[in-house]
XYZ file of C-alpha atoms in Angstrom:
539
model
C 10.896 75.930 -10.808
C 8.812 73.682 -13.030
C 9.667 70.017 -13.540
C 10.530 70.485 -17.220
C 13.215 73.070 -16.439
C 14.559 70.865 -13.664
C 14.774 67.842 -15.969
C 16.530 69.809 -18.708
C 18.965 71.416 -16.253
C 19.736 68.046 -14.684
C 20.420 66.576 -18.123
C 22.900 69.337 -19.016
C 24.486 69.173 -15.568
C 24.963 65.386 -15.728
C 26.923 65.772 -18.977
C 28.822 68.934 -17.986
C 30.054 67.405 -14.758
C 32.005 64.823 -16.788
C 34.091 67.560 -18.455
C 37.119 69.471 -17.220
C 36.650 73.027 -15.986
C 38.084 74.471 -19.204
C 35.703 72.470 -21.373
C 32.652 72.752 -19.147
C 31.849 76.463 -19.630
C 31.747 76.342 -23.426
C 29.743 73.117 -23.336
C 27.119 74.639 -21.022
C 26.897 77.792 -23.163
C 26.344 75.705 -26.290
C 23.722 73.455 -24.687
C 21.767 76.258 -23.008
C 21.959 78.722 -25.882
C 19.727 81.740 -25.288
C 17.773 80.071 -22.475
C 18.918 82.313 -19.623
C 16.783 80.533 -17.039
C 18.225 77.121 -17.981
C 21.771 78.514 -17.956
C 21.292 80.024 -14.489
C 19.962 76.755 -13.089
C 22.814 74.675 -14.541
C 25.422 77.134 -13.252
C 23.810 76.962 -9.833
C 24.088 73.168 -9.839
C 27.725 73.354 -10.914
C 28.529 75.924 -8.231
C 27.111 73.606 -5.573
C 29.358 70.832 -6.842
C 32.577 72.692 -7.655
C 34.655 69.759 -6.466
C 33.016 67.284 -8.856
C 35.494 65.011 -10.553
C 35.447 62.392 -13.242
C 33.239 59.422 -12.450
C 35.290 57.258 -10.104
C 33.084 55.288 -7.798
C 34.728 52.338 -6.125
C 37.953 53.303 -4.406
C 39.143 55.781 -1.784
C 42.084 56.663 -4.021
C 39.875 58.271 -6.651
C 38.684 61.509 -5.113
C 39.556 63.427 -2.014
C 36.094 64.110 -0.696
C 37.281 65.732 2.508
C 37.869 69.079 0.800
C 35.210 71.402 -0.474
C 32.347 68.985 0.126
C 28.969 69.936 1.681
C 28.767 70.020 5.460
C 27.150 67.335 7.631
C 23.653 68.702 7.173
C 23.756 68.197 3.388
C 22.029 65.157 1.831
C 25.343 63.538 0.839
C 26.859 63.533 4.306
C 23.539 62.919 6.011
C 23.691 59.389 4.585
C 26.680 58.551 6.789
C 25.578 56.182 9.533
C 22.357 55.322 7.717
C 21.398 51.712 7.055
C 20.436 50.555 3.566
C 19.269 46.979 3.608
C 21.864 44.941 5.521
C 24.542 47.619 5.043
C 25.557 50.542 7.214
C 27.093 53.516 5.420
C 30.498 54.452 6.796
C 31.756 57.349 4.667
C 31.611 59.034 1.273
C 34.444 57.784 -0.948
C 33.613 59.145 -4.403
C 31.203 61.176 -6.464
C 30.452 61.907 -10.067
C 27.902 63.393 -12.377
C 24.941 61.266 -11.430
C 25.821 59.488 -8.213
C 27.717 59.279 -4.954
C 29.596 56.248 -3.733
C 29.830 55.291 -0.092
C 31.947 52.795 1.760
C 29.661 50.560 3.779
C 29.907 47.488 5.974
C 27.548 44.593 6.407
C 25.525 45.147 9.595
C 25.743 41.486 10.566
C 29.510 41.396 11.097
C 30.685 44.978 10.402
C 33.663 43.413 8.633
C 32.653 42.859 5.017
C 33.279 46.085 3.093
C 31.199 47.060 0.074
C 30.691 50.129 -2.101
C 27.161 51.499 -2.411
C 26.334 53.765 -5.328
C 23.349 56.098 -4.927
C 21.775 58.571 -7.330
C 22.513 62.020 -6.025
C 19.726 63.909 -4.319
C 17.774 65.977 -6.800
C 19.115 64.128 -9.866
C 16.650 61.277 -10.005
C 15.381 62.405 -13.403
C 14.113 59.915 -15.911
C 17.269 60.053 -18.053
C 19.653 59.677 -15.106
C 17.615 56.878 -13.551
C 17.683 55.213 -16.952
C 21.477 55.485 -17.084
C 21.699 54.180 -13.539
C 19.537 51.181 -14.375
C 21.568 50.625 -17.543
C 24.713 50.304 -15.437
C 23.036 47.659 -13.293
C 21.853 45.838 -16.412
C 25.339 45.879 -17.946
C 26.958 44.639 -14.758
C 24.372 41.880 -14.502
C 25.092 40.848 -18.103
C 28.765 40.434 -17.256
C 28.087 38.229 -14.251
C 31.012 37.270 -12.042
C 34.549 37.931 -13.253
C 37.683 38.136 -11.062
C 38.779 41.365 -12.755
C 35.438 43.193 -12.788
C 33.947 44.817 -9.703
C 30.836 42.709 -9.195
C 27.339 43.848 -8.228
C 26.143 42.038 -5.110
C 22.815 43.762 -4.490
C 20.469 46.491 -5.786
C 17.280 48.247 -4.748
C 15.749 51.552 -3.631
C 16.094 53.530 -0.438
C 13.048 54.383 1.672
C 12.741 57.724 -0.106
C 12.871 56.072 -3.532
C 16.511 56.655 -4.565
C 17.906 53.775 -6.655
C 21.132 52.194 -5.426
C 23.296 49.175 -6.032
C 25.944 47.475 -3.950
C 29.272 46.450 -5.433
C 32.508 44.814 -4.454
C 34.773 47.330 -2.720
C 38.055 47.632 -4.587
C 40.927 48.979 -2.525
C 43.395 49.843 -5.248
C 45.238 52.502 -7.209
C 44.738 53.814 -10.721
C 46.802 51.725 -13.112
C 49.112 54.631 -14.013
C 49.701 55.537 -10.366
C 50.264 51.894 -9.450
C 52.896 51.527 -12.183
C 54.712 54.724 -11.211
C 54.632 54.169 -7.448
C 56.050 50.671 -7.898
C 58.567 51.905 -10.512
C 57.546 49.203 -12.950
C 59.710 48.698 -16.020
C 58.319 48.839 -19.546
C 58.134 45.034 -19.692
C 56.318 44.890 -16.332
C 53.834 47.542 -17.460
C 53.128 45.563 -20.618
C 52.601 42.394 -18.595
C 50.160 44.177 -16.275
C 48.391 45.712 -19.240
C 48.183 42.265 -20.792
C 46.181 41.177 -17.741
C 43.687 44.007 -18.364
C 42.984 43.103 -21.995
C 41.233 39.740 -21.382
C 38.786 41.490 -19.037
C 37.719 43.963 -21.711
C 37.630 41.190 -24.309
C 35.333 39.298 -21.931
C 33.005 42.313 -21.811
C 32.975 42.533 -25.610
C 32.216 38.835 -25.924
C 29.247 39.473 -23.644
C 28.065 42.272 -25.957
C 29.199 45.134 -23.703
C 31.112 48.244 -24.792
C 32.601 50.059 -21.799
C 32.919 53.473 -23.539
C 34.827 55.041 -20.636
C 38.164 53.246 -20.376
C 40.710 55.424 -18.574
C 43.298 54.969 -15.813
C 40.841 55.854 -13.043
C 38.509 53.059 -14.176
C 41.256 50.424 -14.166
C 42.347 49.888 -10.576
C 45.171 47.663 -9.397
C 45.090 46.094 -5.943
C 48.126 45.745 -3.678
C 48.699 42.192 -4.917
C 48.782 43.355 -8.555
C 45.249 42.339 -9.614
C 43.731 44.758 -12.154
C 40.013 45.423 -11.699
C 37.738 47.133 -14.220
C 35.133 49.468 -12.709
C 32.453 52.021 -13.598
C 30.152 50.827 -16.361
C 28.109 54.015 -15.944
C 28.019 54.836 -19.671
C 28.609 51.321 -20.970
C 26.210 49.916 -23.555
C 24.960 46.514 -24.579
C 25.419 45.628 -28.237
C 22.533 44.254 -30.247
C 24.568 41.104 -30.914
C 26.220 38.855 -28.330
C 29.214 38.013 -30.523
C 31.189 40.990 -29.224
C 33.428 41.226 -32.274
C 32.620 44.846 -32.989
C 30.653 44.238 -36.189
C 27.339 45.399 -34.742
C 27.117 49.146 -34.292
C 25.792 50.938 -31.252
C 23.395 53.748 -32.087
C 23.509 56.609 -29.648
C 20.214 58.098 -28.688
C 21.499 60.345 -25.941
C 24.068 63.121 -25.527
C 27.711 62.447 -26.152
C 28.768 61.138 -22.740
C 32.517 60.592 -22.628
C 35.727 61.557 -20.869
C 37.762 64.044 -22.937
C 41.243 62.768 -23.681
C 40.231 59.099 -23.778
C 37.235 59.132 -26.117
C 37.659 57.821 -29.657
C 37.234 60.062 -32.734
C 33.898 58.434 -33.533
C 32.800 58.955 -29.927
C 33.558 62.688 -29.793
C 31.907 63.218 -33.177
C 28.738 61.382 -32.154
C 29.039 58.550 -34.668
C 27.863 54.972 -34.070
C 30.247 53.001 -31.864
C 31.704 49.517 -32.040
C 34.170 47.701 -29.818
C 36.874 49.509 -31.831
C 36.094 52.551 -29.680
C 37.280 50.646 -26.601
C 40.409 49.600 -28.515
C 41.183 53.289 -29.050
C 40.548 54.270 -25.423
C 42.689 51.394 -24.208
C 45.414 52.571 -26.587
C 45.304 55.999 -24.930
C 45.656 54.359 -21.510
C 48.632 52.325 -22.733
C 50.214 55.465 -24.229
C 49.925 57.216 -20.868
C 51.118 54.217 -18.842
C 54.208 53.839 -21.037
C 55.183 57.492 -21.506
C 53.588 59.520 -18.695
C 52.008 61.738 -21.373
C 48.613 61.736 -23.060
C 48.516 61.560 -26.872
C 46.960 65.032 -27.076
C 47.230 68.114 -24.907
C 43.596 69.007 -24.211
C 43.808 70.648 -20.771
C 43.090 74.152 -22.034
C 41.128 73.282 -25.154
C 37.498 74.187 -25.738
C 35.061 71.439 -26.652
C 35.180 72.342 -30.345
C 38.985 72.502 -30.314
C 39.133 69.206 -28.479
C 36.985 67.519 -31.103
C 39.067 69.054 -33.885
C 42.329 67.857 -32.315
C 41.113 64.301 -31.764
C 39.704 64.070 -35.290
C 42.580 65.646 -37.224
C 45.858 65.608 -35.312
C 48.151 62.600 -35.175
C 49.739 61.866 -31.799
C 53.542 61.906 -31.479
C 55.292 58.562 -31.288
C 55.722 57.283 -27.718
C 59.502 57.096 -28.237
C 59.522 60.807 -29.125
C 57.113 62.188 -26.536
C 59.199 60.883 -23.597
C 61.834 63.490 -24.500
C 59.399 66.344 -23.885
C 58.747 68.345 -20.753
C 55.197 69.488 -20.123
C 52.930 71.082 -17.538
C 49.553 69.441 -16.965
C 46.657 69.754 -14.551
C 46.015 66.874 -12.188
C 42.617 65.748 -10.920
C 42.622 68.253 -8.070
C 43.198 71.133 -10.494
C 46.826 71.656 -9.486
C 49.554 71.754 -12.116
C 52.463 69.361 -12.240
C 55.581 69.051 -14.339
C 56.244 66.044 -16.554
C 59.898 65.754 -17.507
C 62.128 63.023 -18.962
C 63.919 62.824 -15.610
C 60.702 62.153 -13.675
C 59.449 59.695 -16.267
C 62.675 57.680 -16.144
C 62.782 57.820 -12.352
C 59.322 56.245 -12.083
C 60.457 53.488 -14.449
C 63.902 52.956 -12.917
C 65.640 53.373 -16.266
C 67.538 55.851 -18.437
C 66.014 57.987 -21.175
C 68.173 56.273 -23.791
C 67.041 52.814 -22.746
C 63.395 53.906 -22.497
C 63.557 55.288 -26.027
C 65.075 52.036 -27.279
C 62.278 50.047 -25.632
C 59.537 52.220 -27.116
C 61.056 52.704 -30.562
C 59.966 50.379 -33.342
C 57.426 47.726 -32.396
C 55.839 49.524 -29.420
C 55.523 52.763 -31.366
C 53.694 50.938 -34.140
C 51.437 48.909 -31.828
C 50.275 51.962 -29.857
C 49.733 54.074 -32.974
C 47.735 51.290 -34.608
C 45.394 51.217 -31.603
C 45.042 55.018 -31.901
C 44.296 55.114 -35.624
C 41.578 57.598 -36.619
C 39.868 54.980 -38.767
C 38.254 52.266 -36.592
C 38.717 49.732 -39.406
C 42.500 50.212 -39.273
C 42.808 49.613 -35.539
C 43.098 46.172 -34.024
C 39.917 44.255 -34.884
C 39.599 43.013 -31.293
C 41.137 43.595 -27.882
C 42.453 40.044 -28.164
C 44.456 40.976 -31.276
C 45.777 44.038 -29.419
C 46.828 41.841 -26.509
C 48.503 39.337 -28.861
C 50.822 42.026 -30.225
C 51.692 43.165 -26.694
C 52.584 39.577 -25.813
C 54.655 39.359 -28.995
C 56.639 42.397 -27.891
C 57.334 40.877 -24.473
C 58.346 37.532 -26.012
C 60.320 39.089 -28.877
C 58.125 37.803 -31.714
C 57.063 39.839 -34.775
C 54.009 42.091 -34.360
C 51.158 42.474 -36.818
C 51.375 46.279 -36.581
C 54.553 46.268 -38.688
C 54.956 45.219 -42.344
C 56.009 41.594 -42.606
C 59.321 40.765 -44.272
C 62.037 38.123 -44.131
C 64.508 40.716 -42.823
C 62.128 41.754 -39.996
C 61.370 38.164 -38.990
C 65.076 37.277 -39.074
C 65.879 40.281 -36.882
C 63.226 39.288 -34.320
C 64.433 35.666 -34.355
C 68.002 36.761 -33.634
C 66.871 39.162 -30.879
C 64.902 36.521 -28.995
C 67.559 33.805 -29.498
C 70.726 35.802 -28.852
C 72.659 33.099 -26.955
C 71.820 30.165 -29.287
C 72.511 32.342 -32.338
C 75.822 33.498 -30.840
C 76.841 29.893 -30.128
C 75.777 28.777 -33.600
C 77.697 31.674 -35.125
C 80.816 30.768 -33.160
C 80.509 27.148 -34.241
C 79.979 28.189 -37.847
C 82.988 30.492 -37.712
C 85.044 27.726 -36.121
C 83.881 25.273 -38.757
C 84.686 27.681 -41.566
C 88.022 28.523 -39.981
C 88.775 24.819 -39.533
C 87.783 24.088 -43.103
C 89.928 26.926 -44.385
C 92.815 25.722 -42.220
C 92.440 22.190 -43.522
C 92.336 23.366 -47.121
C 95.365 25.597 -46.583
C 97.182 22.687 -44.943
C 96.335 20.407 -47.817
C 97.477 23.008 -50.340
C 100.709 23.505 -48.443
C 101.269 19.764 -48.091
C 100.588 19.284 -51.770
C 102.995 22.091 -52.610
C 105.690 20.576 -50.394
C 105.066 17.143 -51.870
C 105.358 18.553 -55.369
C 108.521 20.399 -54.377
C 110.004 17.281 -52.784
C 109.037 15.247 -55.799
C 110.660 17.826 -58.066
C 113.781 17.823 -55.890
C 113.861 14.044 -55.897
C 113.440 14.014 -59.629
C 116.168 16.605 -60.030
C 118.412 14.661 -57.666
C 117.763 11.487 -59.579
C 118.522 13.257 -62.810
C 121.713 14.646 -61.293
C 122.563 11.193 -60.029
C 122.004 9.755 -63.468
C 124.129 12.509 -65.026
C 126.862 11.914 -62.476
C 126.632 8.192 -63.077
C 126.955 8.707 -66.812
C 129.902 11.049 -66.305
C 131.533 8.536 -63.989
C 131.045 5.760 -66.515
C 132.407 8.014 -69.256
C 135.443 8.783 -67.117
C 135.902 5.120 -66.328
C 135.692 4.299 -70.022
C 138.283 6.966 -70.845
C 140.622 5.628 -68.180
C 140.065 2.043 -69.257
C 140.520 2.790 -72.960
C 143.573 4.903 -72.356
C 145.142 2.260 -70.174
C 144.355 -0.481 -72.661
C 145.201 1.324 -75.877
C 148.224 3.262 -74.705
C 149.859 1.699 -71.716
C 149.948 -1.834 -73.023
C 151.252 -0.979 -76.491
C 153.675 1.873 -75.904
C 154.666 2.312 -72.289
C 156.146 -1.158 -71.967
C 158.591 -0.503 -74.868
C 160.085 2.768 -73.625
C 162.281 2.615 -70.527
C 162.281 6.396 -70.197
C 158.547 6.316 -69.632
C 158.593 3.685 -66.898
C 158.294 6.175 -64.049
C 155.360 7.868 -65.813
C 153.767 4.462 -66.392
C 154.034 3.613 -62.732
C 152.447 6.935 -61.759
C 149.628 6.392 -64.216
C 148.945 2.918 -62.832
C 148.756 4.291 -59.326
C 146.336 7.067 -60.396
C 144.171 4.625 -62.339
C 143.998 2.258 -59.398
C 143.062 5.140 -57.048
C 140.342 6.245 -59.486
C 138.701 2.807 -59.544
C 138.934 2.401 -55.789
C 137.206 5.767 -55.298
C 134.496 4.822 -57.795
C 133.938 1.517 -56.010
C 133.668 3.178 -52.581
C 131.003 5.531 -53.922
C 129.098 2.714 -55.636
C 129.833 -0.562 -53.817
C 126.716 -2.136 -55.373
C 127.719 -1.226 -58.916
C 128.846 -4.533 -60.395
C 130.484 -2.932 -63.413
C 132.685 -0.706 -61.246
C 133.528 -3.681 -59.087
C 134.463 -5.703 -62.177
C 136.605 -2.916 -63.638
C 138.355 -2.386 -60.274
C 139.242 -6.080 -60.214
C 140.417 -5.940 -63.789
C 142.571 -2.904 -62.974
C 144.138 -4.661 -59.985
C 145.077 -7.579 -62.206
C 146.548 -5.293 -64.856
C 148.533 -3.318 -62.293
C 149.890 -6.508 -60.803
C 150.995 -7.777 -64.227
C 152.610 -4.454 -65.069
C 154.575 -4.353 -61.821
C 155.675 -7.928 -62.230
C 157.033 -7.178 -65.664
C 159.093 -4.257 -64.402
C 160.360 -6.175 -61.436
C 158.499 -4.069 -58.838
C 156.828 -7.143 -57.335
């Protein structure tokens, strides 16, 4: 086989190996066309590597390399026990399209663990070596970061294979870590919030990752997220990292189906907005257990069409669905609302409530088809996630007084409840006071009216009493003195009248002891009665 055929076959193989089995066949047919010799060579390479998985290079949790791998006399396993620089290779822990990753220990103490990535035997073509060197360059540009697997060494083996040595990350994929620890929605958002600054750091250092997915975001046992695999990452032309400078692709469309942005699958220039999209897909999957699109059995052309044209269901809706998907080993598994809720230690109703509204809008904004309508930066994406956790308004939703008031009440439930109770008490107290005052005023007016009426009645009674007194006095004066004394037959009647008149004045005096006129008339009547009795001989 000539070198040109080998180089072309290796190029197609390195891209095909990144695809799922369903997508790979159509891709290879399209790339090879009518070149039967090229097609046969690529299929031969794929047959030799039927257990190839997505590029996951730095953890034993990524690929089970104990099944279906070449025997001990193959180049991959023949590296076990070999020494590269100060490192002794212990075992194969991962493999991908262009390289194998081995767990190694430092020969000096056999304690310090590292991961060594080597170009696979037979794939040291110019394009793959270039990609390999690009990964080293990108990692070097990022320097040391606590959440990025760091490069500690690089070089070539004795037979000329490039390699580099990286920090060994013993962790789980972020989705598996969340499910195995039964993290709640809030805990998943907090963990995800710790991932965002790492990607923002890469963007600020002019690096687009281009392959963000759960298997490239590992979480250690102590909860530290670590970003790995910059195999297809690219340096931007500008160090500002704000996504304004476009990345022109000069090579094939290298991406992971299901996580690639619309502009990535269609071969358009990329900005940091592509990473925003991919991170949105990861968040969608971490929150719901589902991917935004079902691409397991789609051809490459169908996959591109779906990503470009279909809108994903809302996270709050997709958690109600049951689905069958293929895992990394090729086996199928069921995704049901029961399993999703079990791995989140919650109920489906509560999970829907948590996802509905703000989270729906935030995730869908990150997944917008138009890069300009996504979050402008990872930092802005992270800010909205923090706003959800803290209960503040998010930028993904239209701003309004009603929305802000609702969020204020939700995050200040106890103070608002207390203030409401105080306000109700104050209003109730005010109403009670007003009612009391109205009632008191009514009673006062009623009492005043009664007093006035009583006074009027008293005055009327007083006038009537005075009138009666006047009648008695006038009658006694005008009649008794002139006529009764002259008629003996009327003497008994006169005596009776005098007694009645005296009783009348005494009664009037007892009722009004302070009335001087009554007192005077009573005295006058006593004198008159005494004179009358004396004249008749009764005294």
